[in-house]
Coordinates of C-alpha atoms in Angstrom, one line a residue:
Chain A
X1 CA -35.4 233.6 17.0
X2 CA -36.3 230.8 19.3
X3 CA -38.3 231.4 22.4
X4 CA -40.5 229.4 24.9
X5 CA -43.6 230.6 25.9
X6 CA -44.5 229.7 29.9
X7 CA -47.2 230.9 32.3
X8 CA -47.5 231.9 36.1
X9 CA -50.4 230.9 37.4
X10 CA -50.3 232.9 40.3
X11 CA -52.8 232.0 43.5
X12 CA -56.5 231.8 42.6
X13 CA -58.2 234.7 44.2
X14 CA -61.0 236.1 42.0
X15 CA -61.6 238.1 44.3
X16 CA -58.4 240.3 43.9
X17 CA -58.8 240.3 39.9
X18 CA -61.6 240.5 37.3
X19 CA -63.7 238.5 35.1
X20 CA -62.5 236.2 33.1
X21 CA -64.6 237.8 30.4
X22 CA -64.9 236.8 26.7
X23 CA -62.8 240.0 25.6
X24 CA -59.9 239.4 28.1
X25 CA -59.5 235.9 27.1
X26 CA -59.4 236.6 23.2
X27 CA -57.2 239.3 23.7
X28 CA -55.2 237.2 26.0
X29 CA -54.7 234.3 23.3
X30 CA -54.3 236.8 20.6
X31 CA -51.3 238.6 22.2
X32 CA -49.8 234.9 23.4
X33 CA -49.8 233.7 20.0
X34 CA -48.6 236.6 18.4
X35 CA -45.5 236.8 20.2
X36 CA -45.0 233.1 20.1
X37 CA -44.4 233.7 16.7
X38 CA -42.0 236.1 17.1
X39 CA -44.5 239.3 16.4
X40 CA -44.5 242.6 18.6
X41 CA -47.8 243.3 19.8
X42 CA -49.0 246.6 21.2
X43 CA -51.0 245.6 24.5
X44 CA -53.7 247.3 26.5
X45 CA -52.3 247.6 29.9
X46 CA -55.9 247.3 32.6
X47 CA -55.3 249.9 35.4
X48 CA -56.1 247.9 38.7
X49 CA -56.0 251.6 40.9
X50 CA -58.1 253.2 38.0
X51 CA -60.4 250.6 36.3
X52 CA -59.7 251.5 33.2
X53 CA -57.2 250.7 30.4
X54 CA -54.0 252.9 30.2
X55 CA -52.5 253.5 27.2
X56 CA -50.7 250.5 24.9
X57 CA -47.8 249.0 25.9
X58 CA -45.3 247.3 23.3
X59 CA -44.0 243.9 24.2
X60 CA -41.0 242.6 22.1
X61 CA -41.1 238.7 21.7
X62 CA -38.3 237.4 24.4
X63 CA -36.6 234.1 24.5
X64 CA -38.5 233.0 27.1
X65 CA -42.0 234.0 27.8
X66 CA -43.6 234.1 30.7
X67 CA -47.5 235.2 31.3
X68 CA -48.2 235.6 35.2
X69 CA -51.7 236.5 36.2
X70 CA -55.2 235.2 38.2
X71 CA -56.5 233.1 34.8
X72 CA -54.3 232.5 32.4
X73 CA -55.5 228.6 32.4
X74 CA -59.4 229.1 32.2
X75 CA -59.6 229.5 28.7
X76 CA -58.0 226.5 26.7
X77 CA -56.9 228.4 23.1
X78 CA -54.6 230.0 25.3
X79 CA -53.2 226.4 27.3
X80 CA -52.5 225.2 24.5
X81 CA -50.1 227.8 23.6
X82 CA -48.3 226.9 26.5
X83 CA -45.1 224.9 26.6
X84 CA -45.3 224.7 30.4
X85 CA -47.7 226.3 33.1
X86 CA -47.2 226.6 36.7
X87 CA -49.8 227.0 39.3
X88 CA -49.4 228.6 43.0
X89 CA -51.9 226.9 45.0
X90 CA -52.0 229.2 49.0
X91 CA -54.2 227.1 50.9
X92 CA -56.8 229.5 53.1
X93 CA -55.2 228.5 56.0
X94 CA -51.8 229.9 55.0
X95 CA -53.4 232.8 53.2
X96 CA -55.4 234.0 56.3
X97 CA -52.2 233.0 58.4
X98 CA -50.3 234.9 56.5
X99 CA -52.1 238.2 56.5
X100 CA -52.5 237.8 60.3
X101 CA -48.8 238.2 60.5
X102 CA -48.2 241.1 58.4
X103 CA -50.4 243.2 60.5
X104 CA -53.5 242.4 62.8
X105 CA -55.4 245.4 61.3
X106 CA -55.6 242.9 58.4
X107 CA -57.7 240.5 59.8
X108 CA -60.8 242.8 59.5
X109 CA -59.5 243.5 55.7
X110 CA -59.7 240.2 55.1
X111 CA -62.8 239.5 56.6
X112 CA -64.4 242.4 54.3
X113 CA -63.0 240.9 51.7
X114 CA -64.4 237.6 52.3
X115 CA -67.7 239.0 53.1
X116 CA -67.3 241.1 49.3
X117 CA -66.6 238.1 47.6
X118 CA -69.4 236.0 48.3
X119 CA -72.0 239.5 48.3
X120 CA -71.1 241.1 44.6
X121 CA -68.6 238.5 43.5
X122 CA -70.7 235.3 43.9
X123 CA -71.0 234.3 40.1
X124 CA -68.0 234.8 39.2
X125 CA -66.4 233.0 42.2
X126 CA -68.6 230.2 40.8
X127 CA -67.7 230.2 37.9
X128 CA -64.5 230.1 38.9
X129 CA -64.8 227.1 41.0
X130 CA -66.4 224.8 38.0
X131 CA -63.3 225.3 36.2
X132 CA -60.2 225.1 38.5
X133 CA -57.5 226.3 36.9
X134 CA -54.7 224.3 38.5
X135 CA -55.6 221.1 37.1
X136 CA -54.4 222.2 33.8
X137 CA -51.3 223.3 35.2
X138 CA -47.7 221.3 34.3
X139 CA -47.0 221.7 38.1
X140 CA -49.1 223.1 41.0
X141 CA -46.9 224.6 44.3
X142 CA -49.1 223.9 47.3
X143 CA -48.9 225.7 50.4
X144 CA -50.3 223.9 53.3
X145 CA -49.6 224.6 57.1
X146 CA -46.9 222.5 58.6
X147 CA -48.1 218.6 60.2
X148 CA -45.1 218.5 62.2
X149 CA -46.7 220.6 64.9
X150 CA -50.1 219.3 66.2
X151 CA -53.3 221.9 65.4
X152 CA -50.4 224.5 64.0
X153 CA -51.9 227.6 62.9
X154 CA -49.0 230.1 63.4
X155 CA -48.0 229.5 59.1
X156 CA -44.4 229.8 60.5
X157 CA -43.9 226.7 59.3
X158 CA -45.3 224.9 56.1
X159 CA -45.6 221.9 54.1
X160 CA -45.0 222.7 50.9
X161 CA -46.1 220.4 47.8
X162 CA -44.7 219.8 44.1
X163 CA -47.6 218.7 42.1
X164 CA -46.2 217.2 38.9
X165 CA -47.6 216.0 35.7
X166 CA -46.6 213.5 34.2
X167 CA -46.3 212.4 30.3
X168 CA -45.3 216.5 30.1
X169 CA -42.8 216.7 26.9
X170 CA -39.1 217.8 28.3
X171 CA -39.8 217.7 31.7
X172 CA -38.6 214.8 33.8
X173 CA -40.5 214.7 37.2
X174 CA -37.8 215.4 40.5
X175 CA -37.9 212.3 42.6
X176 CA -36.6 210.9 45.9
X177 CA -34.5 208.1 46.3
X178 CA -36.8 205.5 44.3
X179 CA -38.6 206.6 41.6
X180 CA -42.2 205.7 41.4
X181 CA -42.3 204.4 44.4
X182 CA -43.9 205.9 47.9
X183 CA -41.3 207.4 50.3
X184 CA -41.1 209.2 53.6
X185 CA -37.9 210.6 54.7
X186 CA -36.9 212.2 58.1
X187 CA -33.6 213.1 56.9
X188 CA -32.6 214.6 60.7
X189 CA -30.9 211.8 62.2
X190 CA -27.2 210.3 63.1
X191 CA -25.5 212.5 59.9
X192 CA -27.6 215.1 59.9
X193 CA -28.8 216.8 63.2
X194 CA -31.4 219.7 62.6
X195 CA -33.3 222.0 64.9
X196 CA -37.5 221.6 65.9
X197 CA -39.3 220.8 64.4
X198 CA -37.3 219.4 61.7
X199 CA -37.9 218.7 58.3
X200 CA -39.3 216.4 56.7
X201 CA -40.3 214.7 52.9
X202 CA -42.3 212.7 51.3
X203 CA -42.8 211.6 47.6
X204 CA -44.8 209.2 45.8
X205 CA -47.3 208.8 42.7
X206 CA -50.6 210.2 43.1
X207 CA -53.7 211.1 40.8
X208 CA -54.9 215.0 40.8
X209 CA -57.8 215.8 39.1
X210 CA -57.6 212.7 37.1
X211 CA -53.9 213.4 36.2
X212 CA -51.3 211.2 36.8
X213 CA -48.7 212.4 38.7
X214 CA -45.5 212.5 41.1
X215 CA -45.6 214.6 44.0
X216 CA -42.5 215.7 46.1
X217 CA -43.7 217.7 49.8
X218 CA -41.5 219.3 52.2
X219 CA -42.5 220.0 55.9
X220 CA -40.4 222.7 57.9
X221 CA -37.5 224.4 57.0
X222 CA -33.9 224.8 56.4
X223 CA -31.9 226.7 59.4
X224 CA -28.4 225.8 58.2
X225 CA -27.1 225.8 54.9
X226 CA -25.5 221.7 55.7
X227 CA -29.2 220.7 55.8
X228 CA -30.1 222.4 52.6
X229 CA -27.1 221.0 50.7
X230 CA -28.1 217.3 52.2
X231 CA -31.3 217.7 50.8
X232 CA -30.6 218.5 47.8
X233 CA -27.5 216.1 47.1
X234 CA -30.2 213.4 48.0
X235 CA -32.9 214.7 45.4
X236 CA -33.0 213.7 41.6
X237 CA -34.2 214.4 38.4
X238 CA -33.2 218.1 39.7
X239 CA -31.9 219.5 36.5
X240 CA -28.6 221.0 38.2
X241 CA -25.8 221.5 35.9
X242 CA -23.2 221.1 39.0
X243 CA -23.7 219.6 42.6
X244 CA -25.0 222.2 44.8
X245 CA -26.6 224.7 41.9
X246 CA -29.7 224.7 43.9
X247 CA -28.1 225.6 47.8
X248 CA -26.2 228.5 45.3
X249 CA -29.5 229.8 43.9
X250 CA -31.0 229.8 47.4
X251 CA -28.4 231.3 49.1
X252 CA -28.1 233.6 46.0
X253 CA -31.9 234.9 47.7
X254 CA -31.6 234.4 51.1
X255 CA -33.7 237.4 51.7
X256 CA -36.7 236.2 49.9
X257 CA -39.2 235.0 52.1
X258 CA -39.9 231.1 51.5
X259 CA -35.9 230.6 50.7
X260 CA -35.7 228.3 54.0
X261 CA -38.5 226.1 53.6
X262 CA -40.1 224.4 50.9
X263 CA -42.0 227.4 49.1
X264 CA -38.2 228.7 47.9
X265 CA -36.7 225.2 47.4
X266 CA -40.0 224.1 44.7
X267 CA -39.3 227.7 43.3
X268 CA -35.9 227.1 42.5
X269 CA -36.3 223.8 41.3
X270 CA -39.2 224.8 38.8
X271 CA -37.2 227.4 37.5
X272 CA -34.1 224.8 36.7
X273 CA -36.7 222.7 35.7
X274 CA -37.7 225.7 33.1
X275 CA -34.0 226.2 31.9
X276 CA -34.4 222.5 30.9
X277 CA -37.4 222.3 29.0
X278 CA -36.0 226.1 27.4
X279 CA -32.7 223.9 26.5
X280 CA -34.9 221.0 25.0
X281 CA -37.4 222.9 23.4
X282 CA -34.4 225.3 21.4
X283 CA -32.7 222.6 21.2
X284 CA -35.6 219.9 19.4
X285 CA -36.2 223.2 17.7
X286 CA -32.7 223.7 15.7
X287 CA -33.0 219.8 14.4
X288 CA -36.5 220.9 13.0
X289 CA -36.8 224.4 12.8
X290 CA -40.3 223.6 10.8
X291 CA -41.7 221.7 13.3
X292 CA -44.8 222.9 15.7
X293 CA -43.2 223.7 19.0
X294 CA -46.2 222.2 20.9
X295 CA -45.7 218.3 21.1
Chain B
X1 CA -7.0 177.2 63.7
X2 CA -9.5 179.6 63.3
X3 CA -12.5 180.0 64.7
X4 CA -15.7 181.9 65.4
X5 CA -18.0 182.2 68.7
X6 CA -21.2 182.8 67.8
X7 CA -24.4 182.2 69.4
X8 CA -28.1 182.1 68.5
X9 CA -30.7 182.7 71.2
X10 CA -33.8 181.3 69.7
X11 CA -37.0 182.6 70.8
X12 CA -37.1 182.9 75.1
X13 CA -39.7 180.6 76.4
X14 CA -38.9 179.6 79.5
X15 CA -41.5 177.6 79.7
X16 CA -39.7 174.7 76.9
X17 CA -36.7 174.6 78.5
X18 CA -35.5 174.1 82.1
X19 CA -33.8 176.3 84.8
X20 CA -30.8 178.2 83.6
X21 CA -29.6 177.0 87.2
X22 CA -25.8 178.2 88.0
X23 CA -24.1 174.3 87.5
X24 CA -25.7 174.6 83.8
X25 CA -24.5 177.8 83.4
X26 CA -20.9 176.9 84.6
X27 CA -20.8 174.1 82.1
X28 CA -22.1 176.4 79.3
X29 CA -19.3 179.0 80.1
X30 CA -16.9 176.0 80.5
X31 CA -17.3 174.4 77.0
X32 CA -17.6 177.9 75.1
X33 CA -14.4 178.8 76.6
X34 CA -12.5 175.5 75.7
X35 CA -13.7 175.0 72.4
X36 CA -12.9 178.8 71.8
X37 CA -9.3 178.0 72.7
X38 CA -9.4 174.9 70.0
X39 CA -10.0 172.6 73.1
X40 CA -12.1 169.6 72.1
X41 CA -14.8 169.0 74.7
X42 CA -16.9 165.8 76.0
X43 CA -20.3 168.1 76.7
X44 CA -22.7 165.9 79.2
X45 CA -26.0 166.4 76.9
X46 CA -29.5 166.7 78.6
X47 CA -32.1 164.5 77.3
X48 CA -35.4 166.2 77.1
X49 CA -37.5 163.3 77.2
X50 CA -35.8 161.2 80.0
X51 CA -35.1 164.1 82.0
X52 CA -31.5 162.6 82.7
X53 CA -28.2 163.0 81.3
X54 CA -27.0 161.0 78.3
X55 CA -23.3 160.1 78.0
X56 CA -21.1 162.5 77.1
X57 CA -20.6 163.6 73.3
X58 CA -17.0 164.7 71.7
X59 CA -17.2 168.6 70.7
X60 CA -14.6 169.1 68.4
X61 CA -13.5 172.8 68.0
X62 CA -15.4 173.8 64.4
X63 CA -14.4 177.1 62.1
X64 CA -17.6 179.0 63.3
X65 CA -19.1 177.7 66.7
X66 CA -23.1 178.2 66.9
X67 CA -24.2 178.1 70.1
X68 CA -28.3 177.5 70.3
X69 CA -30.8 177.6 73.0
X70 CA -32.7 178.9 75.6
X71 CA -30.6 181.0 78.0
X72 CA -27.2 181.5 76.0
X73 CA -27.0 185.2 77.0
X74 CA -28.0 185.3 80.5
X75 CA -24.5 184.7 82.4
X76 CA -22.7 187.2 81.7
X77 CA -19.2 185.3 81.4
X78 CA -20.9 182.9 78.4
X79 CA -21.7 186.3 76.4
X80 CA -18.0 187.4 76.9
X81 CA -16.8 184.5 74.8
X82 CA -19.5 185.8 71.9
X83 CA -18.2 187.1 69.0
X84 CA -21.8 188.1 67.7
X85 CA -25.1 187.2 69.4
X86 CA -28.7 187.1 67.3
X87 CA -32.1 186.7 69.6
X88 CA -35.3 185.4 67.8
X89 CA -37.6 187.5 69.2
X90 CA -41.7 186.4 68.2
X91 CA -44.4 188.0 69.4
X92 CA -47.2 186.1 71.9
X93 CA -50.3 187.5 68.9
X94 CA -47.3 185.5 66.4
X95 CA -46.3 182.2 68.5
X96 CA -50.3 182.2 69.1
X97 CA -51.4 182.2 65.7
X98 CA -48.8 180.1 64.8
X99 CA -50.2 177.3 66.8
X100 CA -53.6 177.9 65.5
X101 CA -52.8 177.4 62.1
X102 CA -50.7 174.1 62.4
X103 CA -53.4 172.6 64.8
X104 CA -56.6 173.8 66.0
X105 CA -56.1 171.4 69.0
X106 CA -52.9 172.6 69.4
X107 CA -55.2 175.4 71.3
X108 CA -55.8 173.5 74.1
X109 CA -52.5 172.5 74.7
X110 CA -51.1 175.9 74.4
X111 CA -53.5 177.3 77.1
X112 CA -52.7 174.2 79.7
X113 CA -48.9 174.9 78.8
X114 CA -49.5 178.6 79.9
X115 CA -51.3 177.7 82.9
X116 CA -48.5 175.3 84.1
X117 CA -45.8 178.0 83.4
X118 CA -47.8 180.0 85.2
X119 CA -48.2 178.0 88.2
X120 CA -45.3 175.5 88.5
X121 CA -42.6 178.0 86.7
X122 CA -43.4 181.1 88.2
X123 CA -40.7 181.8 90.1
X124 CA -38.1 180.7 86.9
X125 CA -40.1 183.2 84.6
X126 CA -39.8 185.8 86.9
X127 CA -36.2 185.3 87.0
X128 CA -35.7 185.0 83.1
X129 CA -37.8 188.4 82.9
X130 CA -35.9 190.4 85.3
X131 CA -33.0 189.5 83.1
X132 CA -34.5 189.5 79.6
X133 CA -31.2 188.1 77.3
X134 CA -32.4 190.0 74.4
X135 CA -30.9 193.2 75.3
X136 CA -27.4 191.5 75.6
X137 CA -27.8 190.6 71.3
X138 CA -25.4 192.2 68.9
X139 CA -29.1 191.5 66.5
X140 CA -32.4 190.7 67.4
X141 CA -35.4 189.4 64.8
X142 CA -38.6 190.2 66.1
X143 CA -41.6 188.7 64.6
X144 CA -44.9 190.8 65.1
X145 CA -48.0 190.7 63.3
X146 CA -48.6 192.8 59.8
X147 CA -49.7 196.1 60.1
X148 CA -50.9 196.5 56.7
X149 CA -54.6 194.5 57.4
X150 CA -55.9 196.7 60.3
X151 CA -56.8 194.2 63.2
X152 CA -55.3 191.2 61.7
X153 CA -54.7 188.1 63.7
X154 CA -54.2 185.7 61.1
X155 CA -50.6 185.7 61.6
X156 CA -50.1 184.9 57.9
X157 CA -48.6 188.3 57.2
X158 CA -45.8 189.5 59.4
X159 CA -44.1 192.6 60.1
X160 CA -40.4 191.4 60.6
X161 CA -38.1 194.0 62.6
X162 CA -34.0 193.3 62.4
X163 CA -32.9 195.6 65.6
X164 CA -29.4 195.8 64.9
X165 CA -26.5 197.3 67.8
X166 CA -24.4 200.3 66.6
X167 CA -20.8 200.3 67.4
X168 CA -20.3 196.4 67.4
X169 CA -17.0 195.1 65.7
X170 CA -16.7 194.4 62.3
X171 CA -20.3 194.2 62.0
X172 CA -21.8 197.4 60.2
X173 CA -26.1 197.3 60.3
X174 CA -27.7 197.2 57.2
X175 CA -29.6 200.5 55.8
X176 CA -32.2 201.8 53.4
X177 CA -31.6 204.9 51.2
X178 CA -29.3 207.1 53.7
X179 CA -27.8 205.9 56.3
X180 CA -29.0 207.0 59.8
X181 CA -31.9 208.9 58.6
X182 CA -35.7 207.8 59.3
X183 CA -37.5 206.4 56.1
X184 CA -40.7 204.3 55.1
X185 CA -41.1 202.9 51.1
X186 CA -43.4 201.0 49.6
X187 CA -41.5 199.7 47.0
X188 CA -44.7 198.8 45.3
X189 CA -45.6 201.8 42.7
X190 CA -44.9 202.7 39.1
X191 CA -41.7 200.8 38.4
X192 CA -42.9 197.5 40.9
X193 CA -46.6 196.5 41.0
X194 CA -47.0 194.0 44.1
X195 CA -50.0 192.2 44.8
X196 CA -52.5 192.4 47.9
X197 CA -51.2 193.9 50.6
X198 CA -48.1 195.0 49.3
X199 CA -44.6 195.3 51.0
X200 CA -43.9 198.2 53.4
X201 CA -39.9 199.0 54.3
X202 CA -39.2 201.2 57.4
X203 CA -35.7 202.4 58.4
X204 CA -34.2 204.2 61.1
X205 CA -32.5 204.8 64.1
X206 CA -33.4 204.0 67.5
X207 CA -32.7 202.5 71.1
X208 CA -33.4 199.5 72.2
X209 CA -32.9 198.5 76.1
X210 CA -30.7 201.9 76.1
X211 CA -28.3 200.8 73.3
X212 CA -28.1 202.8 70.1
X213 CA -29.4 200.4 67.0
X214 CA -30.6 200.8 63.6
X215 CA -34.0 199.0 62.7
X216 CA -34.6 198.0 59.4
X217 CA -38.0 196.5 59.4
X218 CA -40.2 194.7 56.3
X219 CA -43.8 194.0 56.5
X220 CA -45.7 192.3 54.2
X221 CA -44.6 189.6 51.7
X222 CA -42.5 188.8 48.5
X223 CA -45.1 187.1 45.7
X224 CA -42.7 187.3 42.9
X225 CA -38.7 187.1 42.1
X226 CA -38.6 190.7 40.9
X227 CA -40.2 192.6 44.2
X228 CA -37.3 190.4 45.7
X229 CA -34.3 191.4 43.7
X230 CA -35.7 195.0 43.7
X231 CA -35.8 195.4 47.5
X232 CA -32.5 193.7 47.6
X233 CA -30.8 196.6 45.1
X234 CA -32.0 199.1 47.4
X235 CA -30.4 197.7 51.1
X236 CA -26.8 198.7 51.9
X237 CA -24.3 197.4 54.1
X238 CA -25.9 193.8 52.9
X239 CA -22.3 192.5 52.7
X240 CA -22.8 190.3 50.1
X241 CA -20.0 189.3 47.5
X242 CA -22.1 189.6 44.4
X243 CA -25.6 191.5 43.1
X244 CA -28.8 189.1 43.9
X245 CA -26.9 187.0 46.5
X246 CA -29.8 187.5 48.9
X247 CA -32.4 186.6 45.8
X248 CA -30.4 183.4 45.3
X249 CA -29.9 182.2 48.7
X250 CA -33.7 183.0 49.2
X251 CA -34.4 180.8 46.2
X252 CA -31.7 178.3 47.0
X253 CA -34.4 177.9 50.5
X254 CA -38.0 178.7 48.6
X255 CA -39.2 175.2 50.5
X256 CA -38.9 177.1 54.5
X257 CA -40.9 178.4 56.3
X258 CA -40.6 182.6 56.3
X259 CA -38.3 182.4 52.7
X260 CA -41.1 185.1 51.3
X261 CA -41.2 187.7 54.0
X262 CA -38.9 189.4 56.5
X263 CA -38.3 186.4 58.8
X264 CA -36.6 185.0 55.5
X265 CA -34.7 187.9 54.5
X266 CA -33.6 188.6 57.8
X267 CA -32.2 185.7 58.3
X268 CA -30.7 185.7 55.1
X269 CA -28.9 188.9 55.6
X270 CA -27.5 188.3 59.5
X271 CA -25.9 184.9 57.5
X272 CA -24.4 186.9 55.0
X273 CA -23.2 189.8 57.9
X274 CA -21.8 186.3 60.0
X275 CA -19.6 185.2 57.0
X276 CA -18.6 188.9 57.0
X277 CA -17.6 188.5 60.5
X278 CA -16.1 186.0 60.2
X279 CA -13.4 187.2 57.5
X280 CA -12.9 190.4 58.8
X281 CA -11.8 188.3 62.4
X282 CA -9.7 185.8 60.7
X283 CA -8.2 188.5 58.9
X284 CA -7.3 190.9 61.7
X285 CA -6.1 187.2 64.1
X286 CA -4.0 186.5 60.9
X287 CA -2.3 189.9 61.5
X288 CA -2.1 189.5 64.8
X289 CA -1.9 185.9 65.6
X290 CA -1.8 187.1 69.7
X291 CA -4.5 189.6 70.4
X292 CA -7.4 189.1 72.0
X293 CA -10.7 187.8 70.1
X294 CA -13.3 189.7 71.6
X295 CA -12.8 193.8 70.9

């Protein structure tokens, strides 16, 4: 039975989560590994309402495997497990803006929160902050407020970034027009006409955190399907099995929120992106069935 | 026989050159007109140092007619006759540095040359301003200082701009990635290292004197044969008949002045768009001998 065994990072907030304690993370590895190799394991199930832990849960080993959560990266037995990680970075910004919109009452939430955090919480938002999780991640998804509105802070708009490693086994950064090279692109113009404040991308090589890698942004957002489908006919290295696969998979979500700007677009790409490495992985798998699946 | 009306405009200083006074222009419109119809001329030809007229030289109709000089756009019955137009276009912070660096004396005469315009001219410059022949050009090169040194005045890096008219004839502008979109590369990355400080491509549309063009602008300069033959594989609409012809005319020229930045390629390119001109005119006056030349 083949499988692939993936992780979703999730946005960093310690302060919604627990401690990355010894007993998590060896129960975390143990579990990973044993369904990587194809074993059921009965798994303690932590009760966020509670605080304690509710009775086992069984999880069958599935094709594809994927471990969401607030620190699946911190402990390194368990990255290396990984064929692939992902990493959700919400700047503050966006985070604060984004609770502001859901409901004002939230703003004092938040602000309790925050005040909680750095009170009780202080050690292990340290600790936390040593060891940043996202630099170990494949690819980081960075939500930053929009630059195509001076002093912004609405978070109606964003600039959305696709962080992505490079040297990673199966998976073939997406670039723009010239790979490797730095590029901005307004892509509203004489063919394509698109409402304020526009869109627009940029790409190029970069380091992060002493990686090298290639990073794809997208300011502002889609209002008409003809400006999604020109995007993404002009994008490469997407991993679409037919022209137009990602406007269909957007489309397919409409409702989601993010599936107009660039939060849904780097969503739907990772995940063709994740098809591809699955395809690879089974697929370097089958020639050597006794090989380690971790290159 | 056919034959082309062309024109170039060469950079406007009105202080070189004399009046464009209405007998001149008269002539001018005369001889363009003639040697259009396959008219040989005797043109009257004004000796710069004498101040007088020499005798009369034979102008036999050619394939392709240049036309050079000072004021070839202003009257308004010359510019008819003009299949395409180019103006050189170079900045005072250029044409200043320029003169520094071939002469330091050169100084001195450039600042009594500007006092005299200033003084004796005044009334021509005026005149030549209120009318500036540079919005009349089907293409205009303009030659501005580098913006890739802040506050450089060395003039030995230049940012070249090719303004090029939408809707002219048989004359489609050149473009960068996707047509009619806005777009800045720096070539130099991964796949092309460049040396110190690098090439910078920007693309887009635009108006210029309220006509609609598309700018294609290169700052910075070529050091080596393979930043040149990789820019060239990413321009379209370069019309020319075979991969690299740019490269190898640039080559063919290595010795002249501009042949490794955008004052070369430029110029380069605009040759390669006038013998694409050319044939598409011959073409369409071979299929129909009587129509008109000018669209």
């Amino acid at each position: 039975m083949r499988r692939l065994t993936s992780v979703f990072g999730g946005a960093a907030e310690p302060s919604k989560g627990g401690n990355p304690d010894s007993n998590t993370l060896i129960s975390d590895m143990t579990t990973v590994k044993a369904i990587k190799e194809g074993i059921a394991v009965e798994k303690p199930i932590y009760n966020h309402v509670t605080g304690l832990l509710d009775p086992p849960e069984l999880i069958k080993p599935p094709k594809i495997f994927v471990i969401e959560g607030l620190h699946p990266l911190y402990d390194a037995r368990v990255r290396d497990l990984l064929d692939f990680s992902i990493y959700l970075d919400i700047s503050n910004e966006v985070k604060f803006a984004w609770k502001i919109q859901n409901n004002k009452l939230m703003l004092y939430n938040c602000l309790m929160e925050m005040k909680r955090d750095m009170a009780e919480r202080g050690h292990s938002l340290e600790s936390i902050k040593a060891n940043p999780q996202k630099q170990y991640a494949d690819t980081v998804i960075e939500v930053l407020p929009t630059q195509l509105i001076p002093d912004d802070n609405e978070g109606k708009y964003l600039r959305v970034r696709l962080i992505m490693k490079e040297g990673v086994k199966y998976f073939n950064p997406v670039y723009l027009f010239d790979e490797g090279s730095t590029i901005s692109w307004i892509p509203c113009g004489r063919k394509l006409t698109c409402s304020y404040p526009g869109i627009k991308f940029t790409y190029g090589p970069d380091t992060y955190y002493g990686h090298e890698v290639s990073v794809l942004e997208m300011d502002g957002q889609f209002d008409r399907l003809d400006e999604l489908i020109y995007v993404e006919s002009h994008l490469s290295n997407i991993s679409t099995k037919f022209y137009g696969e990602i406007t269909q998979q957007m489309l397919k979500h409409a409702d989601f929120p993010g599936s107009n700007n660039g939060t849904g677009l780097f969503q739907t790409i990772v995940g063709l992106k994740i098809r591809d490495l699955y395809e690879q992985l089974t697929a370097s798998k089958t020639a050597a069935p006794l090989e380690a699946t971790k290159a």
